[in-house]
Amino acid sequence: MGKKGTLGLFFLMLVTCTVNVPGADRENEEQHRITVIVPSRAETVYWQEINDSMCLAAEENQVDLSVLYTENNDSYIAMDLNDAVEIAALTETEAIILPYSKADETTDQLLLQAKAAGIKVVLIDCDSSDELRDAYIGIDNEAAGYALGCYVLKNLGEDQKALLTISEISEAKPNIKERVDGLRRAFQEFPQRLQISMVMSDTELGQSIERENYIKTMDDLGALVAISERGTITGAQLLAQLKLEDKVSLYGFDQTEETMQLLEDGKLKALIGQKHRQMGSKSVETALELIEGKDISADRGSIDYDLVCTGEGK
């Protein structure tokens, strides 16, 4: 299929969240236009809540918000990040909001072109260099990793170690790298008590087998650390499969229905949860402030995160 035909299919993925507010004067007021690019992951609470809060913020601020979904499961309408950025720039949008985690050199060029054209760029979830964006909205991942690492170290037995397994793909993501850096800093005085092992497989099954092998070789393992929602869930499944739930404590990231249920069931000792809805609403509000030429307090807008422990309520 040619580029023109592909773009035609892509526009089918654009969803508009505009809501006309009763009583609002539309004759003399033109709505600002913002385009959001987010993964289409219906099973992921994280992106659901970010998306919902963006649409709500658009309604409250009377913004014309359009959403371009990437990584769709239906291959015939799949869109990658770069296609989405290119399309957004063609829609005469005034601002683009997107995560940087799937970005590459082409993405960087497209973002620079968008900025040169006067389009404001707001990154969410993970950050990049300030030349590529006007603002970043997300948690301080390094600080969050440090907070979790300190809690893990505090609860480790004297002769126990913590294990973190990570893939090359995950480690390349800026937000994941910052979380790992924070964990390392927490164990700075006791580096031998934190083992960080790389899993090389590019499939979930292969990575699970590698993690299982690492766990089996550590007789002094007292904690398994995960730095993503998926890693937290699969970590719980792995400990249950190996019948190590009573011996090895699990620590994780990302507050969702699934991870909170693990916490409530006592299968997870502590969890770092970022405020998903706060991220979504603040990104839209920040984009609007940039469009209107207002001074923002900082180009890195940190949102809150919680360290929730077993026994605490939702």
mmCIF file of N, CA, C and O in Angstrom, residues 73-173:
data_model
loop_
_atom_site.group_PDB
_atom_site.id
_atom_site.type_symbol
_atom_site.label_atom_id
_atom_site.label_comp_id
_atom_site.label_asym_id
_atom_site.label_seq_id
_atom_site.Cartn_x
_atom_site.Cartn_y
_atom_site.Cartn_z
ATOM 1 N N ASN A 73 -3.478 -3.417 17.855
ATOM 2 C CA ASN A 73 -3.360 -4.858 17.657
ATOM 3 C C ASN A 73 -3.799 -5.312 16.269
ATOM 4 O O ASN A 73 -3.442 -6.392 15.816
ATOM 5 N N ASP A 74 -4.602 -4.493 15.604
ATOM 6 C CA ASP A 74 -5.044 -4.833 14.252
ATOM 7 C C ASP A 74 -4.001 -4.329 13.261
ATOM 8 O O ASP A 74 -3.888 -3.126 13.018
ATOM 9 N N SER A 75 -3.242 -5.253 12.679
ATOM 10 C CA SER A 75 -2.076 -4.855 11.889
ATOM 11 C C SER A 75 -2.437 -3.998 10.682
ATOM 12 O O SER A 75 -1.649 -3.168 10.237
ATOM 13 N N TYR A 76 -3.637 -4.155 10.136
ATOM 14 C CA TYR A 76 -3.959 -3.415 8.926
ATOM 15 C C TYR A 76 -4.212 -1.930 9.188
ATOM 16 O O TYR A 76 -4.268 -1.126 8.264
ATOM 17 N N ILE A 77 -4.341 -1.549 10.454
ATOM 18 C CA ILE A 77 -4.451 -0.126 10.768
ATOM 19 C C ILE A 77 -3.397 0.271 11.798
ATOM 20 O O ILE A 77 -3.549 1.243 12.515
ATOM 21 N N ALA A 78 -2.317 -0.517 11.847
ATOM 22 C CA ALA A 78 -1.260 -0.210 12.810
ATOM 23 C C ALA A 78 -0.545 1.080 12.421
ATOM 24 O O ALA A 78 -0.352 1.379 11.258
ATOM 25 N N MET A 79 -0.141 1.848 13.432
ATOM 26 C CA MET A 79 0.557 3.102 13.213
ATOM 27 C C MET A 79 1.727 3.183 14.175
ATOM 28 O O MET A 79 1.580 2.913 15.355
ATOM 29 N N ASP A 80 2.902 3.551 13.668
ATOM 30 C CA ASP A 80 4.007 3.713 14.594
ATOM 31 C C ASP A 80 4.098 5.174 15.035
ATOM 32 O O ASP A 80 3.382 6.040 14.539
ATOM 33 N N LEU A 81 4.991 5.427 15.965
ATOM 34 C CA LEU A 81 5.092 6.753 16.560
ATOM 35 C C LEU A 81 5.434 7.815 15.522
ATOM 36 O O LEU A 81 4.846 8.907 15.512
ATOM 37 N N ASN A 82 6.349 7.522 14.630
ATOM 38 C CA ASN A 82 6.775 8.520 13.657
ATOM 39 C C ASN A 82 5.663 8.885 12.677
ATOM 40 O O ASN A 82 5.502 10.049 12.313
ATOM 41 N N ASP A 83 4.892 7.882 12.232
ATOM 42 C CA ASP A 83 3.742 8.175 11.379
ATOM 43 C C ASP A 83 2.769 9.111 12.101
ATOM 44 O O ASP A 83 2.232 10.045 11.518
ATOM 45 N N ALA A 84 2.547 8.815 13.387
ATOM 46 C CA ALA A 84 1.600 9.617 14.159
ATOM 47 C C ALA A 84 2.075 11.062 14.310
ATOM 48 O O ALA A 84 1.288 12.003 14.183
ATOM 49 N N VAL A 85 3.378 11.244 14.584
ATOM 50 C CA VAL A 85 3.917 12.609 14.720
ATOM 51 C C VAL A 85 3.785 13.361 13.406
ATOM 52 O O VAL A 85 3.409 14.535 13.369
ATOM 53 N N GLU A 86 4.082 12.680 12.307
ATOM 54 C CA GLU A 86 3.990 13.311 10.986
ATOM 55 C C GLU A 86 2.554 13.714 10.668
ATOM 56 O O GLU A 86 2.288 14.810 10.166
ATOM 57 N N ILE A 87 1.622 12.843 10.989
ATOM 58 C CA ILE A 87 0.210 13.141 10.753
ATOM 59 C C ILE A 87 -0.248 14.307 11.610
ATOM 60 O O ILE A 87 -0.941 15.215 11.148
ATOM 61 N N ALA A 88 0.148 14.295 12.880
ATOM 62 C CA ALA A 88 -0.250 15.375 13.791
ATOM 63 C C ALA A 88 0.197 16.731 13.256
ATOM 64 O O ALA A 88 -0.546 17.724 13.310
ATOM 65 N N ALA A 89 1.411 16.782 12.718
ATOM 66 C CA ALA A 89 1.933 18.046 12.191
ATOM 67 C C ALA A 89 1.157 18.520 10.970
ATOM 68 O O ALA A 89 1.108 19.725 10.681
ATOM 69 N N LEU A 90 0.518 17.588 10.260
ATOM 70 C CA LEU A 90 -0.248 17.941 9.061
ATOM 71 C C LEU A 90 -1.668 18.398 9.376
ATOM 72 O O LEU A 90 -2.369 18.881 8.481
ATOM 73 N N THR A 91 -2.103 18.239 10.623
ATOM 74 C CA THR A 91 -3.490 18.572 10.980
ATOM 75 C C THR A 91 -3.654 19.982 11.521
ATOM 76 O O THR A 91 -4.699 20.319 12.065
ATOM 77 N N GLU A 92 -2.618 20.802 11.375
ATOM 78 C CA GLU A 92 -2.647 22.188 11.849
ATOM 79 C C GLU A 92 -2.891 22.264 13.354
ATOM 80 O O GLU A 92 -3.550 23.169 13.846
ATOM 81 N N THR A 93 -2.368 21.288 14.057
ATOM 82 C CA THR A 93 -2.490 21.302 15.514
ATOM 83 C C THR A 93 -1.564 22.352 16.095
ATOM 84 O O THR A 93 -0.570 22.744 15.481
ATOM 85 N N GLU A 94 -1.878 22.812 17.298
ATOM 86 C CA GLU A 94 -1.047 23.815 17.964
ATOM 87 C C GLU A 94 -0.091 23.186 18.975
ATOM 88 O O GLU A 94 0.874 23.820 19.397
ATOM 89 N N ALA A 95 -0.380 21.952 19.375
ATOM 90 C CA ALA A 95 0.489 21.257 20.339
ATOM 91 C C ALA A 95 0.350 19.755 20.147
ATOM 92 O O ALA A 95 -0.712 19.263 19.757
ATOM 93 N N ILE A 96 1.446 19.050 20.416
ATOM 94 C CA ILE A 96 1.457 17.593 20.355
ATOM 95 C C ILE A 96 1.897 17.072 21.713
ATOM 96 O O ILE A 96 2.892 17.525 22.270
ATOM 97 N N ILE A 97 1.150 16.097 22.245
ATOM 98 C CA ILE A 97 1.495 15.438 23.503
ATOM 99 C C ILE A 97 1.791 13.982 23.188
ATOM 100 O O ILE A 97 0.983 13.305 22.539
ATOM 101 N N LEU A 98 2.946 13.477 23.626
ATOM 102 C CA LEU A 98 3.307 12.102 23.292
ATOM 103 C C LEU A 98 4.334 11.553 24.275
ATOM 104 O O LEU A 98 5.062 12.323 24.897
ATOM 105 N N PRO A 99 4.385 10.207 24.408
ATOM 106 C CA PRO A 99 5.474 9.581 25.179
ATOM 107 C C PRO A 99 6.697 9.441 24.289
ATOM 108 O O PRO A 99 6.570 9.228 23.082
ATOM 109 N N TYR A 100 7.875 9.512 24.882
ATOM 110 C CA TYR A 100 9.108 9.456 24.108
ATOM 111 C C TYR A 100 9.715 8.048 24.070
ATOM 112 O O TYR A 100 10.702 7.821 23.392
ATOM 113 N N SER A 101 9.112 7.102 24.747
ATOM 114 C CA SER A 101 9.747 5.793 24.953
ATOM 115 C C SER A 101 10.018 5.029 23.657
ATOM 116 O O SER A 101 10.939 4.218 23.591
ATOM 117 N N LYS A 102 9.238 5.239 22.603
ATOM 118 C CA LYS A 102 9.439 4.522 21.346
ATOM 119 C C LYS A 102 10.160 5.375 20.299
ATOM 120 O O LYS A 102 10.198 5.030 19.120
ATOM 121 N N ALA A 103 10.719 6.492 20.722
ATOM 122 C CA ALA A 103 11.318 7.437 19.785
ATOM 123 C C ALA A 103 12.655 6.947 19.227
ATOM 124 O O ALA A 103 13.355 6.156 19.855
ATOM 125 N N ASP A 104 12.992 7.448 18.035
ATOM 126 C CA ASP A 104 14.294 7.187 17.431
ATOM 127 C C ASP A 104 14.773 8.461 16.750
ATOM 128 O O ASP A 104 14.208 9.535 16.966
ATOM 129 N N GLU A 105 15.800 8.370 15.914
ATOM 130 C CA GLU A 105 16.351 9.554 15.276
ATOM 131 C C GLU A 105 15.334 10.245 14.369
ATOM 132 O O GLU A 105 15.302 11.473 14.277
ATOM 133 N N THR A 106 14.498 9.457 13.704
ATOM 134 C CA THR A 106 13.467 10.045 12.850
ATOM 135 C C THR A 106 12.465 10.834 13.675
ATOM 136 O O THR A 106 12.031 11.927 13.288
ATOM 137 N N THR A 107 12.098 10.282 14.831
ATOM 138 C CA THR A 107 11.192 10.999 15.731
ATOM 139 C C THR A 107 11.787 12.338 16.128
ATOM 140 O O THR A 107 11.093 13.371 16.122
ATOM 141 N N ASP A 108 13.069 12.336 16.469
ATOM 142 C CA ASP A 108 13.742 13.575 16.871
ATOM 143 C C ASP A 108 13.653 14.621 15.764
ATOM 144 O O ASP A 108 13.369 15.794 16.019
ATOM 145 N N GLN A 109 13.901 14.202 14.524
ATOM 146 C CA GLN A 109 13.841 15.134 13.399
ATOM 147 C C GLN A 109 12.431 15.704 13.227
ATOM 148 O O GLN A 109 12.260 16.899 12.981
ATOM 149 N N LEU A 110 11.433 14.839 13.373
ATOM 150 C CA LEU A 110 10.038 15.279 13.220
ATOM 151 C C LEU A 110 9.643 16.254 14.330
ATOM 152 O O LEU A 110 8.921 17.225 14.092
ATOM 153 N N LEU A 111 10.114 15.992 15.546
ATOM 154 C CA LEU A 111 9.795 16.892 16.653
ATOM 155 C C LEU A 111 10.466 18.247 16.466
ATOM 156 O O LEU A 111 9.864 19.292 16.752
ATOM 157 N N LEU A 112 11.699 18.243 15.980
ATOM 158 C CA LEU A 112 12.385 19.502 15.711
ATOM 159 C C LEU A 112 11.669 20.290 14.622
ATOM 160 O O LEU A 112 11.535 21.520 14.707
ATOM 161 N N GLN A 113 11.191 19.586 13.596
ATOM 162 C CA GLN A 113 10.442 20.243 12.528
ATOM 163 C C GLN A 113 9.130 20.829 13.061
ATOM 164 O O GLN A 113 8.727 21.931 12.680
ATOM 165 N N ALA A 114 8.470 20.071 13.938
ATOM 166 C CA ALA A 114 7.210 20.553 14.515
ATOM 167 C C ALA A 114 7.446 21.811 15.340
ATOM 168 O O ALA A 114 6.698 22.797 15.232
ATOM 169 N N LYS A 115 8.501 21.799 16.142
ATOM 170 C CA LYS A 115 8.817 22.971 16.956
ATOM 171 C C LYS A 115 9.170 24.166 16.074
ATOM 172 O O LYS A 115 8.778 25.306 16.367
ATOM 173 N N ALA A 116 9.909 23.917 14.995
ATOM 174 C CA ALA A 116 10.272 25.003 14.078
ATOM 175 C C ALA A 116 9.042 25.612 13.428
ATOM 176 O O ALA A 116 9.034 26.801 13.080
ATOM 177 N N ALA A 117 7.986 24.791 13.292
ATOM 178 C CA ALA A 117 6.734 25.276 12.701
ATOM 179 C C ALA A 117 5.837 25.954 13.736
ATOM 180 O O ALA A 117 4.710 26.356 13.415
ATOM 181 N N GLY A 118 6.311 26.049 14.973
ATOM 182 C CA GLY A 118 5.540 26.716 16.013
ATOM 183 C C GLY A 118 4.638 25.817 16.824
ATOM 184 O O GLY A 118 3.858 26.288 17.656
ATOM 185 N N ILE A 119 4.735 24.499 16.602
ATOM 186 C CA ILE A 119 3.919 23.543 17.353
ATOM 187 C C ILE A 119 4.596 23.261 18.696
ATOM 188 O O ILE A 119 5.791 22.963 18.746
ATOM 189 N N LYS A 120 3.839 23.352 19.776
ATOM 190 C CA LYS A 120 4.379 23.055 21.099
ATOM 191 C C LYS A 120 4.437 21.539 21.297
ATOM 192 O O LYS A 120 3.514 20.817 20.905
ATOM 193 N N VAL A 121 5.507 21.071 21.919
ATOM 194 C CA VAL A 121 5.693 19.634 22.143
ATOM 195 C C VAL A 121 5.774 19.363 23.635
ATOM 196 O O VAL A 121 6.626 19.927 24.339
ATOM 197 N N VAL A 122 4.873 18.516 24.126
ATOM 198 C CA VAL A 122 4.853 18.121 25.532
ATOM 199 C C VAL A 122 5.076 16.613 25.610
ATOM 200 O O VAL A 122 4.307 15.838 25.037
ATOM 201 N N LEU A 123 6.140 16.196 26.271
ATOM 202 C CA LEU A 123 6.423 14.775 26.447
ATOM 203 C C LEU A 123 5.840 14.289 27.764
ATOM 204 O O LEU A 123 5.854 15.008 28.765
ATOM 205 N N ILE A 124 5.332 13.058 27.761
ATOM 206 C CA ILE A 124 4.813 12.436 28.976
ATOM 207 C C ILE A 124 5.479 11.074 29.158
ATOM 208 O O ILE A 124 6.047 10.518 28.232
ATOM 209 N N ASP A 125 5.427 10.556 30.382
ATOM 210 C CA ASP A 125 5.893 9.214 30.729
ATOM 211 C C ASP A 125 7.406 9.123 30.800
ATOM 212 O O ASP A 125 7.958 8.627 31.778
ATOM 213 N N CYS A 126 8.131 9.546 29.765
ATOM 214 C CA CYS A 126 9.591 9.594 29.828
ATOM 215 C C CYS A 126 10.084 10.804 29.056
ATOM 216 O O CYS A 126 9.461 11.249 28.100
ATOM 217 N N ASP A 127 11.203 11.341 29.496
ATOM 218 C CA ASP A 127 11.692 12.632 29.013
ATOM 219 C C ASP A 127 12.774 12.468 27.953
ATOM 220 O O ASP A 127 13.286 11.374 27.720
ATOM 221 N N SER A 128 13.120 13.572 27.326
ATOM 222 C CA SER A 128 14.225 13.632 26.393
ATOM 223 C C SER A 128 14.934 14.970 26.572
ATOM 224 O O SER A 128 14.632 15.708 27.513
ATOM 225 N N SER A 129 15.837 15.308 25.661
ATOM 226 C CA SER A 129 16.559 16.576 25.768
ATOM 227 C C SER A 129 15.593 17.739 25.551
ATOM 228 O O SER A 129 14.608 17.627 24.816
ATOM 229 N N ASP A 130 15.905 18.874 26.174
ATOM 230 C CA ASP A 130 14.982 20.009 26.119
ATOM 231 C C ASP A 130 14.873 20.621 24.729
ATOM 232 O O ASP A 130 13.923 21.349 24.443
ATOM 233 N N GLU A 131 15.812 20.326 23.815
ATOM 234 C CA GLU A 131 15.708 20.868 22.470
ATOM 235 C C GLU A 131 14.578 20.216 21.682
ATOM 236 O O GLU A 131 14.105 20.780 20.684
ATOM 237 N N LEU A 132 14.131 19.044 22.136
ATOM 238 C CA LEU A 132 13.083 18.327 21.418
ATOM 239 C C LEU A 132 11.684 18.625 21.951
ATOM 240 O O LEU A 132 10.703 18.237 21.322
ATOM 241 N N ARG A 133 11.581 19.270 23.079
ATOM 242 C CA ARG A 133 10.247 19.489 23.656
ATOM 243 C C ARG A 133 10.199 20.813 24.402
ATOM 244 O O ARG A 133 11.226 21.402 24.742
ATOM 245 N N ASP A 134 8.975 21.262 24.647
ATOM 246 C CA ASP A 134 8.771 22.493 25.413
ATOM 247 C C ASP A 134 8.514 22.195 26.881
ATOM 248 O O ASP A 134 8.756 23.040 27.735
ATOM 249 N N ALA A 135 8.013 20.995 27.166
ATOM 250 C CA ALA A 135 7.741 20.619 28.559
ATOM 251 C C ALA A 135 7.677 19.105 28.683
ATOM 252 O O ALA A 135 7.424 18.395 27.709
ATOM 253 N N TYR A 136 7.927 18.624 29.881
ATOM 254 C CA TYR A 136 7.807 17.198 30.201
ATOM 255 C C TYR A 136 6.933 17.050 31.427
ATOM 256 O O TYR A 136 7.075 17.785 32.414
ATOM 257 N N ILE A 137 6.001 16.089 31.374
ATOM 258 C CA ILE A 137 5.121 15.817 32.506
ATOM 259 C C ILE A 137 5.300 14.352 32.909
ATOM 260 O O ILE A 137 5.084 13.437 32.109
ATOM 261 N N GLY A 138 5.701 14.118 34.136
ATOM 262 C CA GLY A 138 5.869 12.750 34.613
ATOM 263 C C GLY A 138 6.459 12.751 36.003
ATOM 264 O O GLY A 138 6.787 13.813 36.548
ATOM 265 N N ILE A 139 6.583 11.593 36.592
ATOM 266 C CA ILE A 139 7.189 11.518 37.913
ATOM 267 C C ILE A 139 8.702 11.659 37.794
ATOM 268 O O ILE A 139 9.270 11.501 36.715
ATOM 269 N N ASP A 140 9.346 11.950 38.900
ATOM 270 C CA ASP A 140 10.802 11.925 38.968
ATOM 271 C C ASP A 140 11.191 10.457 39.125
ATOM 272 O O ASP A 140 11.182 9.913 40.233
ATOM 273 N N ASN A 141 11.476 9.801 38.014
ATOM 274 C CA ASN A 141 11.708 8.359 38.040
ATOM 275 C C ASN A 141 12.932 7.962 38.850
ATOM 276 O O ASN A 141 12.944 6.916 39.495
ATOM 277 N N GLU A 142 13.966 8.789 38.822
ATOM 278 C CA GLU A 142 15.165 8.482 39.606
ATOM 279 C C GLU A 142 14.847 8.524 41.095
ATOM 280 O O GLU A 142 15.255 7.652 41.862
ATOM 281 N N ALA A 143 14.091 9.545 41.505
ATOM 282 C CA ALA A 143 13.703 9.662 42.912
ATOM 283 C C ALA A 143 12.789 8.515 43.332
ATOM 284 O O ALA A 143 12.893 7.988 44.442
ATOM 285 N N ALA A 144 11.879 8.113 42.421
ATOM 286 C CA ALA A 144 10.975 7.008 42.725
ATOM 287 C C ALA A 144 11.738 5.691 42.855
ATOM 288 O O ALA A 144 11.475 4.885 43.756
ATOM 289 N N GLY A 145 12.706 5.470 41.955
ATOM 290 C CA GLY A 145 13.528 4.267 42.050
ATOM 291 C C GLY A 145 14.329 4.245 43.333
ATOM 292 O O GLY A 145 14.481 3.198 43.976
ATOM 293 N N TYR A 146 14.830 5.418 43.728
ATOM 294 C CA TYR A 146 15.599 5.516 44.977
ATOM 295 C C TYR A 146 14.712 5.209 46.182
ATOM 296 O O TYR A 146 15.127 4.492 47.100
ATOM 297 N N ALA A 147 13.488 5.752 46.175
ATOM 298 C CA ALA A 147 12.564 5.518 47.292
ATOM 299 C C ALA A 147 12.244 4.031 47.427
ATOM 300 O O ALA A 147 12.238 3.485 48.544
ATOM 301 N N LEU A 148 11.995 3.372 46.299
ATOM 302 C CA LEU A 148 11.702 1.942 46.352
ATOM 303 C C LEU A 148 12.934 1.161 46.798
ATOM 304 O O LEU A 148 12.838 0.248 47.623
ATOM 305 N N GLY A 149 14.109 1.534 46.279
ATOM 306 C CA GLY A 149 15.339 0.841 46.649
ATOM 307 C C GLY A 149 15.638 0.944 48.132
ATOM 308 O O GLY A 149 16.060 -0.038 48.766
ATOM 309 N N CYS A 150 15.417 2.139 48.707
ATOM 310 C CA CYS A 150 15.642 2.319 50.147
ATOM 311 C C CYS A 150 14.715 1.421 50.957
ATOM 312 O O CYS A 150 15.126 0.840 51.979
ATOM 313 N N TYR A 151 13.468 1.282 50.494
ATOM 314 C CA TYR A 151 12.502 0.446 51.215
ATOM 315 C C TYR A 151 12.895 -1.032 51.107
ATOM 316 O O TYR A 151 12.785 -1.792 52.068
ATOM 317 N N VAL A 152 13.360 -1.429 49.923
ATOM 318 C CA VAL A 152 13.816 -2.814 49.739
ATOM 319 C C VAL A 152 14.993 -3.112 50.669
ATOM 320 O O VAL A 152 15.008 -4.124 51.377
ATOM 321 N N LEU A 153 15.973 -2.223 50.677
ATOM 322 C CA LEU A 153 17.173 -2.422 51.503
ATOM 323 C C LEU A 153 16.819 -2.480 52.987
ATOM 324 O O LEU A 153 17.350 -3.312 53.736
ATOM 325 N N LYS A 154 15.904 -1.625 53.395
ATOM 326 C CA LYS A 154 15.483 -1.572 54.793
ATOM 327 C C LYS A 154 14.871 -2.893 55.238
ATOM 328 O O LYS A 154 15.025 -3.309 56.405
ATOM 329 N N ASN A 155 14.182 -3.576 54.333
ATOM 330 C CA ASN A 155 13.457 -4.784 54.695
ATOM 331 C C ASN A 155 14.193 -6.084 54.343
ATOM 332 O O ASN A 155 13.665 -7.167 54.580
ATOM 333 N N LEU A 156 15.390 -5.969 53.765
ATOM 334 C CA LEU A 156 16.184 -7.166 53.457
ATOM 335 C C LEU A 156 16.791 -7.750 54.729
ATOM 336 O O LEU A 156 17.231 -7.011 55.610
ATOM 337 N N GLY A 157 16.828 -9.072 54.787
ATOM 338 C CA GLY A 157 17.541 -9.715 55.878
ATOM 339 C C GLY A 157 19.031 -9.457 55.753
ATOM 340 O O GLY A 157 19.531 -9.156 54.660
ATOM 341 N N GLU A 158 19.763 -9.568 56.830
ATOM 342 C CA GLU A 158 21.192 -9.235 56.831
ATOM 343 C C GLU A 158 21.993 -10.015 55.800
ATOM 344 O O GLU A 158 22.965 -9.504 55.247
ATOM 345 N N ASP A 159 21.630 -11.247 55.551
ATOM 346 C CA ASP A 159 22.383 -12.092 54.620
ATOM 347 C C ASP A 159 21.662 -12.271 53.279
ATOM 348 O O ASP A 159 21.986 -13.185 52.512
ATOM 349 N N GLN A 160 20.704 -11.396 52.995
ATOM 350 C CA GLN A 160 19.912 -11.533 51.776
ATOM 351 C C GLN A 160 20.313 -10.507 50.710
ATOM 352 O O GLN A 160 20.869 -9.454 51.016
ATOM 353 N N LYS A 161 19.964 -10.827 49.462
ATOM 354 C CA LYS A 161 20.194 -9.935 48.337
ATOM 355 C C LYS A 161 18.889 -9.670 47.585
ATOM 356 O O LYS A 161 17.927 -10.428 47.694
ATOM 357 N N ALA A 162 18.894 -8.581 46.830
ATOM 358 C CA ALA A 162 17.758 -8.242 45.974
ATOM 359 C C ALA A 162 18.150 -8.489 44.528
ATOM 360 O O ALA A 162 19.306 -8.284 44.135
ATOM 361 N N LEU A 163 17.187 -8.930 43.720
ATOM 362 C CA LEU A 163 17.432 -9.209 42.309
ATOM 363 C C LEU A 163 16.527 -8.346 41.442
ATOM 364 O O LEU A 163 15.314 -8.288 41.645
ATOM 365 N N LEU A 164 17.127 -7.675 40.468
ATOM 366 C CA LEU A 164 16.379 -6.946 39.442
ATOM 367 C C LEU A 164 16.811 -7.500 38.097
ATOM 368 O O LEU A 164 17.993 -7.511 37.772
ATOM 369 N N THR A 165 15.853 -7.989 37.314
ATOM 370 C CA THR A 165 16.170 -8.437 35.957
ATOM 371 C C THR A 165 15.600 -7.427 34.978
ATOM 372 O O THR A 165 14.501 -6.907 35.175
ATOM 373 N N ILE A 166 16.347 -7.151 33.925
ATOM 374 C CA ILE A 166 15.935 -6.129 32.969
ATOM 375 C C ILE A 166 16.369 -6.534 31.572
ATOM 376 O O ILE A 166 17.412 -7.172 31.393
ATOM 377 N N SER A 167 15.572 -6.170 30.580
ATOM 378 C CA SER A 167 15.925 -6.463 29.191
ATOM 379 C C SER A 167 16.623 -5.254 28.575
ATOM 380 O O SER A 167 16.500 -4.127 29.067
ATOM 381 N N GLU A 168 17.340 -5.480 27.479
ATOM 382 C CA GLU A 168 18.033 -4.386 26.800
ATOM 383 C C GLU A 168 17.036 -3.355 26.276
ATOM 384 O O GLU A 168 17.297 -2.152 26.301
ATOM 385 N N ILE A 169 15.884 -3.820 25.809
ATOM 386 C CA ILE A 169 14.866 -2.907 25.287
ATOM 387 C C ILE A 169 14.353 -2.004 26.395
ATOM 388 O O ILE A 169 14.205 -0.790 26.215
ATOM 389 N N SER A 170 14.082 -2.594 27.560
ATOM 390 C CA SER A 170 13.568 -1.797 28.676
ATOM 391 C C SER A 170 14.608 -0.802 29.170
ATOM 392 O O SER A 170 14.304 0.357 29.442
ATOM 393 N N GLU A 171 15.855 -1.263 29.271
ATOM 394 C CA GLU A 171 16.908 -0.399 29.795
ATOM 395 C C GLU A 171 17.164 0.798 28.888
ATOM 396 O O GLU A 171 17.627 1.848 29.332
ATOM 397 N N ALA A 172 16.840 0.667 27.599
ATOM 398 C CA ALA A 172 17.052 1.770 26.655
ATOM 399 C C ALA A 172 16.024 2.886 26.826
ATOM 400 O O ALA A 172 16.232 3.995 26.340
ATOM 401 N N LYS A 173 14.922 2.600 27.520
ATOM 402 C CA LYS A 173 13.896 3.620 27.730
ATOM 403 C C LYS A 173 14.360 4.582 28.829
ATOM 404 O O LYS A 173 14.755 4.149 29.913
#
